[in-house]
Coordinates of C-alpha atoms in Angstrom, one line a residue:
Chain A
M1 CA 138.5 189.6 75.4
S2 CA 136.0 190.8 72.9
R3 CA 133.3 193.3 72.2
L4 CA 130.1 191.5 71.2
V5 CA 127.6 192.9 68.7
L6 CA 124.4 191.3 67.8
K7 CA 122.6 192.9 64.8
N8 CA 119.0 192.1 64.0
L9 CA 119.4 188.5 65.2
T10 CA 116.4 186.3 64.3
K11 CA 116.0 182.6 64.7
K12 CA 112.9 180.5 64.0
F13 CA 112.2 176.9 64.9
D14 CA 109.6 175.8 62.4
E15 CA 107.0 178.6 62.7
V16 CA 108.0 179.7 66.2
V17 CA 110.1 182.8 66.3
A18 CA 112.5 182.1 69.2
V19 CA 114.6 185.2 68.7
D20 CA 113.1 188.2 67.0
H21 CA 115.3 191.0 65.7
V22 CA 117.6 191.3 68.7
N23 CA 120.1 194.1 68.7
L24 CA 122.7 194.3 71.4
E25 CA 126.2 195.6 72.0
V26 CA 128.3 194.3 74.8
E27 CA 131.5 196.1 75.8
E28 CA 134.8 194.4 76.5
G29 CA 134.8 193.0 80.0
E30 CA 131.2 193.8 80.6
F31 CA 128.9 191.3 82.4
V32 CA 125.5 191.3 80.7
T33 CA 122.6 189.1 81.8
L34 CA 119.8 187.9 79.5
L35 CA 116.8 187.7 81.8
G36 CA 113.3 186.4 81.0
P37 CA 110.8 183.6 81.5
S38 CA 111.4 180.2 79.8
G39 CA 110.8 180.4 76.1
C40 CA 111.7 184.1 75.9
G41 CA 114.7 183.4 73.6
K42 CA 117.5 184.0 76.0
T43 CA 119.1 180.5 75.7
T44 CA 118.6 180.5 71.9
T45 CA 120.4 183.9 71.8
L46 CA 123.3 182.4 73.9
R47 CA 123.5 179.3 71.7
I48 CA 123.7 181.5 68.6
I49 CA 126.6 183.4 70.2
A50 CA 128.3 180.1 71.0
G51 CA 127.6 178.9 67.4
F52 CA 125.4 176.0 68.1
Y53 CA 122.6 177.6 66.1
V54 CA 123.0 179.5 62.9
P55 CA 120.7 182.6 62.9
D56 CA 118.1 182.9 60.1
E57 CA 118.7 186.6 59.9
G58 CA 121.2 189.1 61.4
E59 CA 124.8 189.0 62.3
V60 CA 127.0 188.1 65.3
Y61 CA 130.3 190.1 65.6
F62 CA 133.2 189.5 68.0
N63 CA 135.0 192.8 67.8
D64 CA 134.7 193.6 64.1
R65 CA 134.8 190.0 63.0
L66 CA 131.6 188.5 61.5
M67 CA 131.1 185.1 63.3
N68 CA 128.0 183.8 61.6
N69 CA 129.8 181.0 59.7
V70 CA 132.5 180.2 62.3
P71 CA 131.8 176.8 63.8
P72 CA 131.6 176.6 67.6
N73 CA 135.0 174.9 68.1
R74 CA 136.7 177.9 66.4
R75 CA 134.9 180.7 68.3
N76 CA 137.0 180.9 71.4
T77 CA 134.0 181.2 73.7
A78 CA 133.6 179.1 76.8
M79 CA 130.3 178.0 78.0
C80 CA 129.1 177.0 81.5
F81 CA 126.1 174.7 81.2
Q82 CA 123.2 174.2 83.5
S83 CA 124.0 170.5 83.7
Y84 CA 127.7 171.4 84.1
A85 CA 128.3 169.0 81.1
L86 CA 131.6 167.7 82.6
F87 CA 133.1 164.7 80.9
P88 CA 132.2 161.8 83.2
H89 CA 135.0 159.6 82.0
M90 CA 137.7 162.2 82.7
N91 CA 139.0 163.3 86.1
V92 CA 139.0 166.9 87.2
W93 CA 142.4 167.7 85.9
E94 CA 141.6 166.2 82.4
N95 CA 138.3 168.0 82.3
I96 CA 140.0 171.4 83.0
A97 CA 142.8 170.7 80.6
F98 CA 140.6 169.6 77.8
G99 CA 140.2 173.1 76.2
L100 CA 144.0 173.7 76.5
K101 CA 144.7 170.3 74.8
M102 CA 142.4 171.3 72.0
R103 CA 144.3 174.6 71.5
K104 CA 147.6 172.6 71.4
I105 CA 149.0 174.6 74.3
P106 CA 152.4 173.2 75.4
E107 CA 152.3 170.7 78.2
A108 CA 154.2 172.8 80.7
E109 CA 152.0 175.8 80.1
Q110 CA 148.9 173.6 80.4
K111 CA 150.1 172.4 83.8
K112 CA 150.6 176.0 85.0
R113 CA 147.2 177.2 83.9
V114 CA 145.3 174.2 85.2
Q115 CA 147.1 174.5 88.5
K116 CA 146.2 178.2 88.7
A117 CA 142.6 177.5 87.9
L118 CA 142.5 174.8 90.6
E119 CA 143.8 177.2 93.1
M120 CA 141.5 180.0 92.1
L121 CA 138.4 177.8 92.6
S122 CA 139.7 175.9 95.6
L123 CA 139.8 172.6 93.8
V124 CA 143.3 171.6 94.8
G125 CA 143.4 168.0 96.0
F126 CA 140.5 167.0 93.8
E127 CA 142.5 166.6 90.5
K128 CA 142.2 162.8 90.4
R129 CA 138.5 162.7 91.2
K130 CA 135.9 161.9 88.5
P131 CA 132.9 164.3 88.3
G132 CA 130.7 161.6 89.8
Q133 CA 132.7 161.8 93.0
L134 CA 132.1 165.5 93.5
S135 CA 129.3 167.4 95.1
G136 CA 127.1 169.8 92.9
G137 CA 129.0 172.8 94.0
Q138 CA 132.4 171.2 93.3
Q139 CA 131.2 170.1 89.8
Q140 CA 130.0 173.7 89.2
R141 CA 133.5 175.0 90.1
V142 CA 135.2 172.4 87.8
A143 CA 132.9 173.6 85.0
L144 CA 133.9 177.2 85.7
A145 CA 137.6 176.3 85.9
R146 CA 137.3 174.4 82.6
A147 CA 135.8 177.5 81.0
I148 CA 138.2 180.1 82.3
V149 CA 141.5 178.3 81.7
T150 CA 141.1 178.7 78.0
E151 CA 141.1 182.5 78.4
P152 CA 138.0 182.8 76.2
D153 CA 137.0 186.0 74.3
I154 CA 133.6 185.6 75.7
L155 CA 132.3 183.6 78.7
L156 CA 128.8 182.2 78.3
F157 CA 126.7 181.1 81.2
D158 CA 123.5 179.0 80.6
E159 CA 121.7 179.1 84.0
P160 CA 124.7 177.7 85.7
L161 CA 123.4 178.0 89.2
S162 CA 119.9 176.5 88.9
N163 CA 121.0 173.0 90.1
L164 CA 122.5 174.4 93.4
D165 CA 120.7 174.9 96.6
A166 CA 119.7 178.4 97.6
K167 CA 122.6 179.3 99.9
L168 CA 125.2 177.9 97.6
R169 CA 123.7 179.8 94.7
V170 CA 124.2 183.1 96.4
Q171 CA 127.8 182.2 97.3
V172 CA 128.7 180.9 93.9
R173 CA 127.2 183.9 92.1
V174 CA 129.4 186.2 94.1
E175 CA 132.4 184.0 93.2
I176 CA 131.5 184.1 89.5
R177 CA 131.2 187.9 89.6
E178 CA 134.5 188.4 91.5
M179 CA 136.4 186.1 89.2
Q180 CA 134.9 187.7 86.1
K181 CA 135.9 191.2 87.3
R182 CA 139.4 190.0 88.1
L183 CA 139.9 188.4 84.7
G184 CA 137.9 191.0 82.8
I185 CA 136.3 188.5 80.4
T186 CA 133.3 189.7 78.5
S187 CA 130.4 187.6 79.9
I188 CA 126.9 186.8 78.8
Y189 CA 124.8 185.2 81.5
V190 CA 121.4 183.6 81.0
T191 CA 119.0 183.3 83.9
H192 CA 115.3 183.4 84.7
D193 CA 116.1 184.4 88.3
Q194 CA 115.7 188.1 88.8
D195 CA 117.6 188.2 92.0
E196 CA 120.5 186.6 90.4
A197 CA 120.4 189.1 87.5
L198 CA 120.2 192.1 89.8
A199 CA 123.0 190.8 91.9
I200 CA 125.5 189.8 89.3
S201 CA 125.2 192.1 86.2
D202 CA 126.6 195.3 84.9
R203 CA 123.6 195.4 82.6
I204 CA 120.5 193.4 82.3
V205 CA 118.7 192.6 79.0
V206 CA 115.1 191.7 79.8
M207 CA 113.6 189.5 77.1
N208 CA 110.1 188.4 76.3
Q209 CA 108.8 186.4 73.4
G210 CA 112.0 186.6 71.5
R211 CA 112.3 190.4 71.8
I212 CA 114.3 192.7 74.0
E213 CA 111.9 194.6 76.4
Q214 CA 114.5 196.8 78.1
V215 CA 118.2 197.0 78.5
G216 CA 119.7 198.8 81.5
D217 CA 121.8 198.5 84.6
P218 CA 120.1 196.7 87.6
H219 CA 119.0 199.9 89.2
T220 CA 117.4 201.2 86.1
I221 CA 115.7 198.0 85.3
Y222 CA 114.2 197.7 88.8
L223 CA 113.5 201.4 89.6
Y224 CA 112.5 202.6 86.1
P225 CA 110.8 199.7 84.2
K226 CA 109.5 200.9 80.9
T227 CA 107.0 198.2 80.1
A228 CA 104.4 196.3 82.1
F229 CA 106.3 193.1 81.4
V230 CA 109.5 194.4 82.9
A231 CA 107.7 195.9 85.9
G232 CA 105.9 192.7 86.6
F233 CA 108.7 190.3 85.9
I234 CA 111.4 191.9 88.0
G235 CA 110.2 192.2 91.5
I236 CA 106.5 192.7 92.4
A237 CA 104.5 195.6 90.9
N238 CA 101.1 197.0 91.2
I239 CA 100.2 197.6 87.6
F240 CA 97.0 199.6 86.7
T241 CA 95.5 201.6 83.9
G242 CA 94.3 205.1 84.7
R243 CA 92.6 207.9 82.8
V244 CA 94.2 211.4 82.9
L245 CA 91.8 213.8 84.7
K246 CA 94.1 216.8 85.1
R247 CA 97.6 217.9 84.1
E248 CA 99.6 220.3 86.1
G249 CA 103.1 220.7 84.5
N250 CA 104.7 217.3 84.9
R251 CA 102.0 216.0 87.3
L252 CA 99.1 214.0 86.2
L253 CA 96.0 213.2 88.2
L254 CA 95.0 209.7 87.2
E255 CA 91.7 207.9 87.8
A256 CA 92.4 204.2 88.4
A257 CA 90.2 201.4 89.5
F258 CA 91.4 201.8 93.1
G259 CA 91.0 205.6 93.2
Q260 CA 92.6 208.8 92.2
V261 CA 96.4 209.4 92.4
W262 CA 98.8 212.2 91.6
V263 CA 101.6 210.9 89.5
W264 CA 104.9 212.6 88.5
A265 CA 105.2 211.9 84.8
E266 CA 108.2 213.8 83.5
G267 CA 108.5 213.4 79.7
S268 CA 105.0 212.0 79.3
E269 CA 102.9 213.4 76.5
S270 CA 99.6 212.3 77.9
K271 CA 96.7 214.6 77.6
I272 CA 93.5 214.8 79.6
G273 CA 91.3 211.9 78.7
D274 CA 94.2 209.6 77.7
E275 CA 94.5 206.1 79.2
V276 CA 97.8 205.5 80.8
R277 CA 99.5 202.3 82.2
F278 CA 101.4 202.8 85.3
S279 CA 103.1 200.9 88.1
F280 CA 104.4 201.2 91.6
R281 CA 106.3 198.9 93.9
P282 CA 104.9 197.4 97.1
E283 CA 107.7 199.0 99.2
D284 CA 106.6 202.4 97.9
M285 CA 103.1 201.9 99.4
V286 CA 103.8 203.0 102.9
L287 CA 101.6 203.8 105.9
Y288 CA 100.1 207.3 105.4
R289 CA 101.9 210.2 106.9
E290 CA 100.6 213.8 107.2
G291 CA 101.4 215.8 104.2
M292 CA 101.4 213.0 101.6
V293 CA 99.5 213.8 98.5
N294 CA 98.1 210.4 97.7
R295 CA 96.1 208.7 100.3
I296 CA 94.7 205.2 99.6
R297 CA 92.4 203.6 102.2
G298 CA 92.3 199.8 102.1
T299 CA 91.4 196.7 104.0
I300 CA 94.2 194.2 104.9
V301 CA 93.4 190.8 103.3
H302 CA 96.6 188.9 104.1
A303 CA 99.5 190.0 106.2
I304 CA 102.6 187.8 105.7
F305 CA 105.4 188.2 108.2
M306 CA 108.8 187.8 106.4
G307 CA 111.1 188.7 109.2
D308 CA 112.7 191.8 107.8
S309 CA 109.5 192.9 106.2
T310 CA 105.8 192.2 106.1
D311 CA 104.0 191.5 102.9
L312 CA 100.5 192.9 102.7
F313 CA 97.6 192.1 100.4
V314 CA 95.3 195.1 100.5
E315 CA 91.8 195.4 99.0
V316 CA 90.9 198.8 97.7
K317 CA 87.5 199.3 96.0
G318 CA 87.5 195.7 94.9
Q319 CA 91.1 195.8 93.6
R320 CA 94.0 193.9 95.1
L321 CA 97.1 195.9 95.8
R322 CA 100.5 194.7 97.2
A323 CA 102.2 196.6 99.9
R324 CA 105.4 195.8 101.8
G325 CA 106.6 197.4 105.0
G326 CA 110.0 197.0 106.5
N327 CA 109.7 195.8 110.1
L328 CA 111.6 198.6 111.8
S329 CA 111.8 198.0 115.5
Y330 CA 111.2 201.6 116.4
S331 CA 108.4 202.8 114.2
Q332 CA 105.8 201.9 111.6
N333 CA 104.6 198.7 113.2
V334 CA 103.5 197.2 109.9
W335 CA 103.9 193.7 111.3
K336 CA 101.1 194.3 113.8
L337 CA 98.5 194.7 111.0
K338 CA 95.9 191.9 110.8
P339 CA 93.5 190.9 108.2
G340 CA 90.4 193.1 108.4
D341 CA 92.3 196.2 109.6
V342 CA 91.3 199.3 107.6
V343 CA 94.5 201.3 107.0
D344 CA 95.5 204.5 105.2
F345 CA 98.4 204.0 102.8
G346 CA 100.3 206.7 101.0
V347 CA 102.4 206.6 97.8
E348 CA 104.7 209.4 96.8
E349 CA 103.9 210.8 93.4
T350 CA 107.5 210.2 92.3
A351 CA 107.2 206.5 93.1
F352 CA 104.9 205.9 90.1
R353 CA 106.2 204.8 86.7
I354 CA 104.4 205.4 83.4
L355 CA 104.6 202.3 81.2
S356 CA 104.5 202.0 77.5
Chain B
M1 CA 96.7 158.7 126.1
T2 CA 99.2 157.6 128.7
S3 CA 99.9 154.3 127.0
S4 CA 101.0 156.2 123.8
L5 CA 103.4 158.2 125.9
L6 CA 104.9 155.0 127.5
T7 CA 105.2 152.8 124.4
T8 CA 106.4 154.9 121.5
P9 CA 104.6 153.7 118.3
T10 CA 106.8 152.3 115.6
P11 CA 107.4 155.2 113.2
P12 CA 106.1 154.7 109.6
H13 CA 109.5 154.7 108.0
V14 CA 110.7 151.9 110.2
L15 CA 107.6 149.9 109.2
E16 CA 108.3 150.7 105.6
A17 CA 111.9 149.5 106.0
R18 CA 110.7 146.3 107.6
R19 CA 108.2 145.6 104.8
K20 CA 111.0 146.2 102.3
R21 CA 113.3 143.8 104.0
W22 CA 110.6 141.2 103.9
I23 CA 110.0 141.7 100.2
Y24 CA 113.7 141.6 99.4
G25 CA 114.1 138.5 101.5
I26 CA 111.3 136.7 99.6
L27 CA 112.7 137.8 96.3
T28 CA 116.2 136.7 97.2
V29 CA 115.0 133.2 98.2
F30 CA 112.9 133.0 95.0
F31 CA 115.8 134.1 92.8
G32 CA 118.1 131.7 94.6
I33 CA 115.8 128.7 94.0
T34 CA 115.3 129.5 90.3
Q35 CA 119.0 130.0 89.8
I36 CA 119.7 126.6 91.4
L37 CA 117.0 124.9 89.3
W38 CA 118.0 126.5 86.0
V39 CA 121.7 127.0 86.3
G40 CA 123.2 125.2 89.3
I41 CA 121.7 121.8 88.8
P42 CA 122.2 121.6 85.0
V43 CA 125.9 122.6 85.4
L44 CA 126.4 120.2 88.2
M45 CA 124.8 117.4 86.2
A46 CA 126.9 118.3 83.2
V47 CA 130.1 118.0 85.3
L48 CA 129.0 114.7 86.7
W49 CA 127.9 113.3 83.4
S50 CA 131.2 114.3 81.8
L51 CA 133.1 112.4 84.5
V52 CA 131.1 109.1 84.3
D53 CA 133.2 106.1 83.9
P54 CA 132.1 104.1 80.8
Q55 CA 132.5 100.8 82.7
H56 CA 130.1 101.9 85.5
P57 CA 127.1 103.5 83.9
W58 CA 125.1 106.0 85.9
S59 CA 121.5 105.0 86.0
F60 CA 118.3 105.8 87.8
P61 CA 118.3 104.9 91.5
Q62 CA 121.9 106.2 92.0
L63 CA 122.1 109.7 93.2
F64 CA 125.8 110.0 92.1
P65 CA 127.8 108.0 89.6
E66 CA 129.5 105.0 91.1
K67 CA 132.9 105.8 89.8
L68 CA 134.4 109.0 88.3
S69 CA 137.0 109.1 85.5
W70 CA 138.4 111.3 82.8
A71 CA 137.5 108.7 80.2
Q72 CA 134.8 110.8 78.5
W73 CA 137.2 113.8 78.2
T74 CA 140.0 111.6 76.7
Y75 CA 137.5 110.2 74.3
V76 CA 136.3 113.6 73.1
F77 CA 139.8 114.9 72.6
K78 CA 141.0 111.7 70.9
Y79 CA 138.2 111.0 68.5
T80 CA 136.7 114.4 67.6
N81 CA 138.2 117.4 66.0
I82 CA 137.6 119.4 69.2
V83 CA 141.0 121.1 69.2
R84 CA 140.7 122.3 65.7
A85 CA 137.1 123.3 66.4
L86 CA 138.2 125.3 69.4
K87 CA 140.8 127.1 67.2
T88 CA 138.1 127.8 64.6
S89 CA 135.6 129.0 67.2
Y90 CA 138.0 131.3 69.0
S91 CA 139.4 132.8 65.8
V92 CA 136.0 133.3 64.2
A93 CA 134.5 134.9 67.3
P94 CA 136.9 137.8 67.8
L95 CA 136.9 138.6 64.1
A96 CA 133.1 138.5 64.0
V97 CA 133.0 140.8 67.1
L98 CA 135.4 143.3 65.5
L99 CA 133.6 143.3 62.2
S100 CA 130.2 143.7 63.8
F101 CA 131.5 146.5 65.9
I102 CA 132.9 148.3 62.9
L103 CA 129.8 147.8 60.9
S104 CA 127.4 148.7 63.7
L105 CA 129.1 151.8 65.0
P106 CA 128.0 154.3 62.2
T107 CA 124.5 152.9 62.2
A108 CA 124.2 153.0 66.0
Y109 CA 125.6 156.6 66.0
V110 CA 123.0 157.8 63.6
L111 CA 120.2 155.9 65.3
G112 CA 121.2 157.2 68.7
R113 CA 122.1 160.8 67.9
K114 CA 120.1 161.9 65.0
N115 CA 116.4 162.3 64.6
I116 CA 115.6 160.2 61.6
P117 CA 112.1 159.2 60.5
G118 CA 111.2 155.5 60.9
K119 CA 113.8 155.0 63.6
K120 CA 111.5 152.7 65.6
V121 CA 110.8 150.5 62.6
F122 CA 114.4 150.2 61.8
M123 CA 115.3 149.2 65.4
L124 CA 112.8 146.3 65.0
V125 CA 114.1 145.3 61.6
V126 CA 117.6 145.2 63.0
L127 CA 116.5 142.6 65.5
L128 CA 114.9 140.3 62.9
P129 CA 117.9 138.0 62.4
I130 CA 117.7 137.0 66.1
I131 CA 113.9 136.9 66.3
M132 CA 113.5 134.6 63.3
P133 CA 114.2 130.9 63.8
G134 CA 118.0 130.4 63.3
M135 CA 117.6 127.5 60.9
V136 CA 115.2 129.5 58.7
V137 CA 117.7 132.3 58.5
A138 CA 120.5 129.9 57.8
L139 CA 118.7 128.0 55.1
F140 CA 117.9 131.1 53.0
L141 CA 121.1 132.9 53.8
S142 CA 123.2 130.0 52.6
R143 CA 121.8 130.5 49.1
V144 CA 123.0 134.1 49.2
F145 CA 126.4 133.0 50.6
A146 CA 126.6 130.3 47.9
A147 CA 126.0 132.9 45.2
F148 CA 129.0 134.9 46.4
H149 CA 131.1 131.7 46.8
L150 CA 131.3 132.3 50.6
T151 CA 130.2 128.8 51.7
Q152 CA 132.9 126.5 53.0
S153 CA 135.2 129.5 53.5
F154 CA 136.6 131.0 56.6
F155 CA 135.7 134.5 55.6
G156 CA 132.1 133.3 54.9
L157 CA 132.0 131.9 58.4
V158 CA 133.2 135.1 60.0
L159 CA 130.7 137.1 57.9
A160 CA 127.8 134.8 59.0
H161 CA 128.8 135.2 62.6
T162 CA 129.1 138.9 62.1
L163 CA 125.5 139.0 60.9
M164 CA 124.4 137.3 64.1
G165 CA 126.4 139.8 66.2
I166 CA 125.2 143.0 64.6
P167 CA 121.7 143.1 66.0
Y168 CA 123.1 143.0 69.6
M169 CA 125.8 145.4 68.8
I170 CA 123.4 147.9 67.2
R171 CA 120.9 147.7 69.9
V172 CA 123.3 148.2 72.8
L173 CA 125.4 150.8 71.1
T174 CA 122.3 152.8 70.0
T175 CA 121.2 152.9 73.6
S176 CA 124.6 154.0 74.7
F177 CA 124.8 156.8 72.1
E178 CA 121.3 157.9 73.1
A179 CA 122.3 158.1 76.8
I180 CA 125.0 160.7 76.2
P181 CA 123.7 164.2 77.0
Q182 CA 123.9 166.6 74.2
D183 CA 125.3 169.2 76.6
I184 CA 128.5 167.1 76.9
I185 CA 129.0 167.0 73.2
D186 CA 128.3 170.7 72.9
A187 CA 130.8 171.4 75.8
A188 CA 133.5 169.5 73.9
E189 CA 132.8 171.4 70.7
N190 CA 132.7 174.7 72.6
L191 CA 136.1 173.9 74.1
G192 CA 137.5 173.4 70.6
A193 CA 136.9 169.8 69.7
N194 CA 136.5 168.9 66.1
T195 CA 134.5 165.9 64.8
F196 CA 137.4 163.5 65.0
V197 CA 138.3 164.5 68.6
K198 CA 134.6 164.3 69.6
I199 CA 134.5 160.7 68.4
K200 CA 137.8 159.7 69.8
D201 CA 137.8 161.5 73.2
I202 CA 134.1 161.8 74.0
F203 CA 131.8 159.4 72.1
L204 CA 133.9 156.2 72.2
P205 CA 135.0 156.4 75.8
M206 CA 131.4 157.2 76.8
V207 CA 129.9 154.2 74.9
R208 CA 132.6 151.9 76.2
P209 CA 130.4 150.1 78.8
G210 CA 127.7 149.6 76.1
L211 CA 130.4 148.5 73.6
L212 CA 131.8 145.9 76.1
A213 CA 128.3 144.6 76.7
G214 CA 127.6 144.4 73.0
M215 CA 130.9 142.6 72.5
V216 CA 130.1 140.0 75.1
F217 CA 126.8 139.3 73.5
A218 CA 128.3 139.1 70.0
F219 CA 131.1 136.9 71.2
T220 CA 129.0 134.4 73.1
T221 CA 126.5 134.4 70.2
S222 CA 129.3 133.5 67.9
I223 CA 130.7 130.8 70.2
E224 CA 127.3 129.2 70.5
E225 CA 126.2 129.7 66.9
F226 CA 125.1 126.4 65.3
N227 CA 122.7 126.9 62.4
L228 CA 124.6 129.2 60.1
T229 CA 127.9 127.3 60.8
F230 CA 126.3 124.0 60.1
V231 CA 124.8 125.1 56.8
I232 CA 127.6 127.3 55.6
G233 CA 130.8 125.9 57.2
T234 CA 130.6 122.2 57.7
P235 CA 132.2 119.9 56.8
T236 CA 135.2 122.1 56.0
F237 CA 134.9 124.0 59.3
E238 CA 133.8 122.6 62.6
T239 CA 133.1 124.7 65.6
I240 CA 132.4 123.6 69.2
P241 CA 128.6 123.7 68.7
T242 CA 128.7 121.5 65.6
I243 CA 130.7 118.9 67.5
L244 CA 128.2 119.2 70.4
Y245 CA 125.3 118.7 68.1
S246 CA 126.9 115.6 66.6
F247 CA 126.5 114.0 70.0
L248 CA 122.8 114.9 70.2
G249 CA 119.9 113.8 68.1
Y250 CA 119.7 110.1 66.9
N251 CA 123.0 109.1 68.4
F252 CA 122.5 110.9 71.6
I253 CA 125.6 110.5 73.9
R254 CA 125.0 112.5 77.0
T255 CA 128.4 112.0 78.5
N256 CA 130.3 113.2 75.5
A257 CA 127.9 116.1 75.0
S258 CA 128.5 117.1 78.6
V259 CA 132.2 117.3 78.0
V260 CA 131.7 119.5 74.9
A261 CA 129.1 121.6 76.6
L262 CA 131.5 122.3 79.5
I263 CA 134.3 123.2 77.0
M264 CA 132.0 125.6 75.3
M265 CA 130.6 127.1 78.5
T266 CA 133.7 127.7 80.6
P267 CA 135.5 130.4 78.6
N268 CA 132.2 132.3 78.2
I269 CA 131.7 132.4 81.9
I270 CA 135.2 133.6 82.5
L271 CA 134.8 136.3 79.9
L272 CA 131.6 137.4 81.5
F273 CA 133.3 137.8 84.9
I274 CA 136.2 139.8 83.4
V275 CA 133.9 142.2 81.5
E276 CA 131.7 142.5 84.6
R277 CA 134.7 143.7 86.5
I278 CA 135.7 146.2 83.9
L279 CA 132.1 147.5 83.6
K280 CA 131.9 147.9 87.4
A281 CA 135.1 149.8 87.5
D282 CA 133.9 152.0 84.6
Y283 CA 130.5 152.8 86.1
L284 CA 131.4 153.2 89.7
S285 CA 134.3 155.5 89.2
A286 CA 132.9 157.4 86.3
S287 CA 129.3 158.2 87.2
L288 CA 127.9 156.6 90.3
G289 CA 130.1 158.5 92.8
K290 CA 132.1 157.4 95.8
V291 CA 132.7 153.7 95.9

């Protein structure tokens, strides 16, 4: 188990800056996800931690040990690859035991540890199979077993679930999380899937164009996005720019393209006349009730029934807004709305987020 | 409307399957005929020719020889150096295969795993010895061999055969090296493998099928090699092909040539079957899933 510190990490490929001055501290036993679109530098960062790339600038520390010049095979990390990267010519047992063999762990101890890993991941009975004779989910579990038996300082995951079907993905991510908690191994997990990141992480690092946009626990990242990128990348967001018309304490009256709204903006320094970027979630745009401060009248363009909720595309003064209503069986019959309906929506002023 | 309810139309995937079956059927028949014409008939003829009795020549109107005997075989074993030639051929070939493997491995590794400029050109150049007419290569190479006093020597012969094996070896091994996903190498390194272990436990086992294929090519090439052997090795060394060629040309003796041809061919075919079995076991269990 190790604490991981990245200081000012920078990596260029030719002229493209893949990782741009990344600073990050990961505590012992913490599960941190690097989340971002493809090309955001998350995989490069992971590969720098593993030692496959040498950073152009900056340092990697495991605990207090500088790792920059330590080759991958001496780092005691264990990586789970998107392609699983199992050795096709070795059977399940040999695959799992490979890391132990490399560490020259005595035969008897090897047996014990491989057996334990097999049990932990329900692979008992598959020892003699070759990877080609296993299903995707089983291969995934072999890859996990192979990684954890070495008792690594840091577990690295490079989109390990993207080759599984949707249901299995949800199941395996719960398994990964449970196992990681039980073993308490510091883990870095790379994904572009926001649901996965929200479900699995202690903390999420949102990356964009090689830089860290925001670091926080899943709630913070989803409920309090700091930038337009974070708001738009995680979940769906209505993102607009508004001019400050009035300021009453922490409340701002903003003039946006779809109308005027009162926004709770604690900590904001904005003055009258300033332009402010702000966002709000579709689920915060609810059917208007008496007493709500912000009333937005719009026309339904699309209403998409999703079972538990209904997604609405609403046109307000030529602007497209997204709303989502839970399909409660006893009230708020959102699912009854049809395209063409003119509806009053309300958004609580505390639902808005001021973006930088 | 009613008729469509009564007689279900054939679903498209069934039609597709039928069409495929047709195409496969035609291809099988075509393949079968060409195989019989190119391989089956010549081999059958060779067997018959090798068994012709010298007292009862086999000539035009007869469909089969009048009388069969081992006379041609006895003749070849009695009056030619075929036994010694067999020994030479089968000691040169394995050595040439081994040497071409050792020499090709580093080159193939670099070509397959590293991004080097001019790789495509190099891959073509590597093939030159087998693209150019064999006798041309032999003629000019013999000068080089002579300069190093390698003509009429066993080592020179092995070296010559190695040269003919290398192009196959490099080609096949390069493709095998290329086919290994980088993730697998990274995974090995991540789990603690150093360079030596990576070569021994990952690269070599994973190129094994390619290696076996390359070895078969190199081996059969060596067994069948005539030009270089003729120019560099004879008369000190005779191989099966040089004896075979001695029955061709101006003193063309088809019966004896058939005997030698069969002697040359049979071990090759057996070898091919053995390797095929090994490759099948390798591939099926390693990568292609449930057998």
